[in-house]
Coordinates of C-alpha atoms in Angstrom, one line a residue:
G1 CA 0.0 0.0 0.0
M2 CA 0.8 3.6 0.4
A3 CA 1.1 3.8 4.2
D4 CA 2.6 7.4 4.2
T5 CA -0.2 9.0 2.1
A6 CA -3.2 10.7 3.7
F7 CA -5.1 14.0 4.1
E8 CA -3.9 14.1 7.7
V9 CA -0.4 13.2 9.1
A10 CA -0.4 11.0 12.2
P11 CA 1.2 12.7 15.2
E12 CA 4.1 10.2 15.3
K13 CA 5.0 11.1 11.6
Q14 CA 4.8 14.9 12.0
N15 CA 8.6 15.2 12.5
R16 CA 9.1 13.7 9.0
L17 CA 7.3 16.6 7.2
A18 CA 9.3 18.7 4.8
T19 CA 9.0 22.4 5.0
M20 CA 6.4 23.9 2.6
Y21 CA 7.7 26.9 0.7
G22 CA 5.8 29.6 -1.2
H23 CA 4.6 33.2 -1.2
P24 CA 3.3 34.2 2.3
D25 CA -0.2 34.8 1.0
V26 CA -0.1 32.1 -1.7
L27 CA -3.8 31.3 -1.4
Y28 CA -4.7 34.9 -2.3
H29 CA -2.4 35.5 -5.2
Q30 CA -3.7 35.8 -8.7
F31 CA -2.0 34.0 -11.5
S32 CA -0.5 37.3 -12.8
T33 CA 1.3 37.7 -9.4
F34 CA 3.0 34.3 -9.9
L35 CA 3.8 35.1 -13.5
Q36 CA 5.4 38.4 -12.5
A37 CA 7.4 36.7 -9.8
W38 CA 8.6 34.1 -12.3
T39 CA 9.5 36.6 -15.0
T40 CA 11.3 39.0 -12.6
G41 CA 13.1 36.3 -10.7
D42 CA 11.6 37.3 -7.3
N43 CA 10.7 33.8 -6.3
G44 CA 9.8 34.8 -2.7
R45 CA 10.6 31.4 -1.3
R46 CA 9.4 31.5 2.3
D47 CA 8.3 28.9 4.8
V48 CA 4.5 28.7 4.5
S49 CA 4.0 25.4 6.4
D50 CA 1.6 27.0 8.9
G51 CA -0.9 27.6 6.1
Y52 CA -0.9 23.9 5.3
P53 CA -1.7 22.1 8.6
A54 CA -0.9 18.4 8.6
S55 CA -3.2 17.6 11.5
G56 CA -6.9 18.1 12.1
A57 CA -9.7 18.0 9.5
P58 CA -8.5 18.9 6.0
N59 CA -9.7 22.4 5.2
F60 CA -8.7 22.5 1.6
A61 CA -8.9 18.9 0.3
R62 CA -9.2 18.8 -3.5
G63 CA -7.3 17.6 -6.5
G64 CA -3.9 19.1 -6.3
H65 CA -4.2 20.1 -2.7
G66 CA -4.5 18.3 0.6
L67 CA -2.7 15.0 0.3
F68 CA 0.5 14.4 2.2
S69 CA 2.8 11.8 0.9
T70 CA 6.4 10.6 0.5
A71 CA 8.5 10.1 -2.6
A72 CA 8.4 6.3 -2.1
D73 CA 4.6 6.3 -2.0
Y74 CA 4.3 8.6 -5.0
L75 CA 6.6 6.3 -6.8
R76 CA 4.4 3.3 -5.9
F77 CA 1.4 5.2 -7.3
A78 CA 3.2 5.9 -10.6
Q79 CA 4.5 2.3 -10.8
M80 CA 0.9 1.0 -10.4
L81 CA -0.1 3.2 -13.3
L82 CA 2.8 1.9 -15.4
N83 CA 1.8 -1.6 -14.5
R84 CA -1.7 -0.9 -16.0
G85 CA -3.4 -0.9 -12.6
Q86 CA -1.5 -3.6 -10.8
L87 CA 1.1 -3.4 -8.0
D88 CA 2.8 -6.2 -6.0
G89 CA 0.4 -8.7 -7.5
A90 CA -2.7 -6.9 -6.5
R91 CA -5.1 -5.4 -9.0
I92 CA -5.9 -1.8 -8.0
L93 CA -7.5 -0.6 -11.3
G94 CA -8.7 -2.5 -14.3
R95 CA -6.3 -2.5 -17.2
K96 CA -8.9 -1.0 -19.6
T97 CA -9.7 1.6 -16.9
V98 CA -6.1 2.8 -16.9
E99 CA -6.0 2.8 -20.7
F100 CA -9.2 4.9 -20.8
M101 CA -7.9 7.3 -18.2
H102 CA -4.8 8.0 -20.1
A103 CA -6.2 8.4 -23.6
N104 CA -6.7 11.9 -24.9
H105 CA -10.4 12.9 -24.5
L106 CA -10.2 16.4 -26.0
P107 CA -11.4 16.9 -29.5
P108 CA -8.9 18.6 -32.0
A109 CA -10.8 21.9 -31.7
L110 CA -9.8 22.2 -28.0
L111 CA -6.1 21.5 -28.6
P112 CA -3.8 22.7 -27.4
Y113 CA -5.5 23.0 -24.1
E114 CA -4.4 25.9 -21.9
L115 CA -3.7 26.4 -18.2
N116 CA -3.9 30.0 -17.2
K117 CA -3.6 31.0 -20.8
I118 CA -0.4 29.0 -21.3
P119 CA -0.8 26.4 -24.1
S120 CA 0.2 22.8 -23.4
L121 CA 1.7 22.2 -26.8
G122 CA 1.8 18.6 -27.9
Y123 CA -0.4 17.3 -25.2
G124 CA -4.0 16.2 -24.9
F125 CA -5.9 15.5 -21.7
G126 CA -7.2 12.3 -20.3
L127 CA -9.2 11.7 -17.1
G128 CA -6.9 13.3 -14.5
S129 CA -3.7 13.7 -16.5
R130 CA -2.2 15.2 -19.6
V131 CA -1.3 12.8 -22.4
L132 CA 1.6 13.3 -24.9
L133 CA 0.4 13.3 -28.4
D134 CA 3.2 15.0 -30.3
A135 CA 6.7 14.9 -28.7
P136 CA 8.4 17.5 -31.0
A137 CA 5.6 20.0 -30.4
S138 CA 5.9 19.5 -26.6
A139 CA 9.7 20.0 -26.6
V140 CA 10.1 16.8 -24.5
P141 CA 11.7 13.7 -26.0
G142 CA 9.0 11.4 -24.7
S143 CA 6.8 8.7 -26.3
P144 CA 3.3 9.2 -27.6
G145 CA 1.0 8.0 -24.8
E146 CA 3.3 9.2 -22.0
F147 CA 1.1 10.8 -19.3
G148 CA 1.4 12.6 -15.9
W149 CA 0.3 15.6 -13.8
A150 CA 1.5 18.0 -11.2
G151 CA 0.2 18.9 -7.8
A152 CA -0.1 22.4 -6.2
A153 CA 3.2 22.0 -4.2
K154 CA 5.0 21.4 -7.5
T155 CA 4.9 17.7 -7.1
Y156 CA 5.1 16.0 -10.5
Y157 CA 4.9 12.5 -11.9
W158 CA 5.0 11.1 -15.4
V159 CA 4.7 7.6 -16.8
D160 CA 6.0 6.4 -20.1
P161 CA 4.6 2.9 -20.8
Q162 CA 6.7 2.6 -24.1
E163 CA 10.0 3.2 -22.3
E164 CA 8.7 1.4 -19.1
M165 CA 9.8 4.4 -17.0
V166 CA 8.3 6.6 -14.3
G167 CA 9.6 9.9 -12.9
I168 CA 8.6 11.9 -9.9
L169 CA 9.6 15.3 -8.6
M170 CA 8.6 16.7 -5.2
S171 CA 9.7 20.3 -4.6
Q172 CA 7.5 21.5 -1.8
F173 CA 7.0 25.0 -3.3
M174 CA 3.3 26.1 -3.5
M175 CA 2.2 27.4 -6.8
A176 CA 5.7 27.6 -8.3
M177 CA 5.9 28.7 -11.9
D178 CA 9.6 28.4 -12.3
L179 CA 10.7 24.9 -11.2
P180 CA 12.4 22.6 -13.6
D181 CA 9.8 19.8 -14.1
K182 CA 10.1 19.8 -17.8
D183 CA 13.9 20.1 -17.6
F184 CA 13.9 17.1 -15.1
Q185 CA 11.9 15.1 -17.6
V186 CA 14.1 16.0 -20.5
L187 CA 17.3 15.0 -18.5
A188 CA 15.7 11.6 -17.6
Y189 CA 15.0 10.9 -21.3
Q190 CA 18.5 12.0 -22.3
A191 CA 20.0 9.5 -19.9
L192 CA 18.4 6.5 -21.7
V193 CA 21.0 4.7 -23.7
D194 CA 19.3 1.6 -25.1

């Protein structure tokens, strides 16, 4: 399982939490504020852990926010997706469910899709993740069908079934616009030798 993933961190595990960085009023910033910080180089990395309590009822649990996890658990999740829904001999999701989740569901008229007015060139979107359709357009040397997504604290995973690889990045910087997730992915692909 994923014993270190939950919406609330057990008291005996609180000392294992990494510091959460971000802008002091990260929840109240507009996208333009983050874009300005990114383009001017004022990253404003400050400890904002108090704004993300690890105990008590989750007050902001949603996709991209709320879950606490470890790199090892996140890797298990990605590995399960690579294994088409199976991990350690246990079936978690049906094979066809995983295939359907990670197929592009956007019609050509909606491509490229945009996040905050930034086009995601070369990608379509499945049920919960982006899906690589055109590697040259994306500027990532991945394989068609590669999929993944990022979380609010600039956590990121991708799965490439063709290369049988997964990658994860966990930065702990809320709403970061300038962290090297794409560079990290490109470097991983450049390291493949056979």
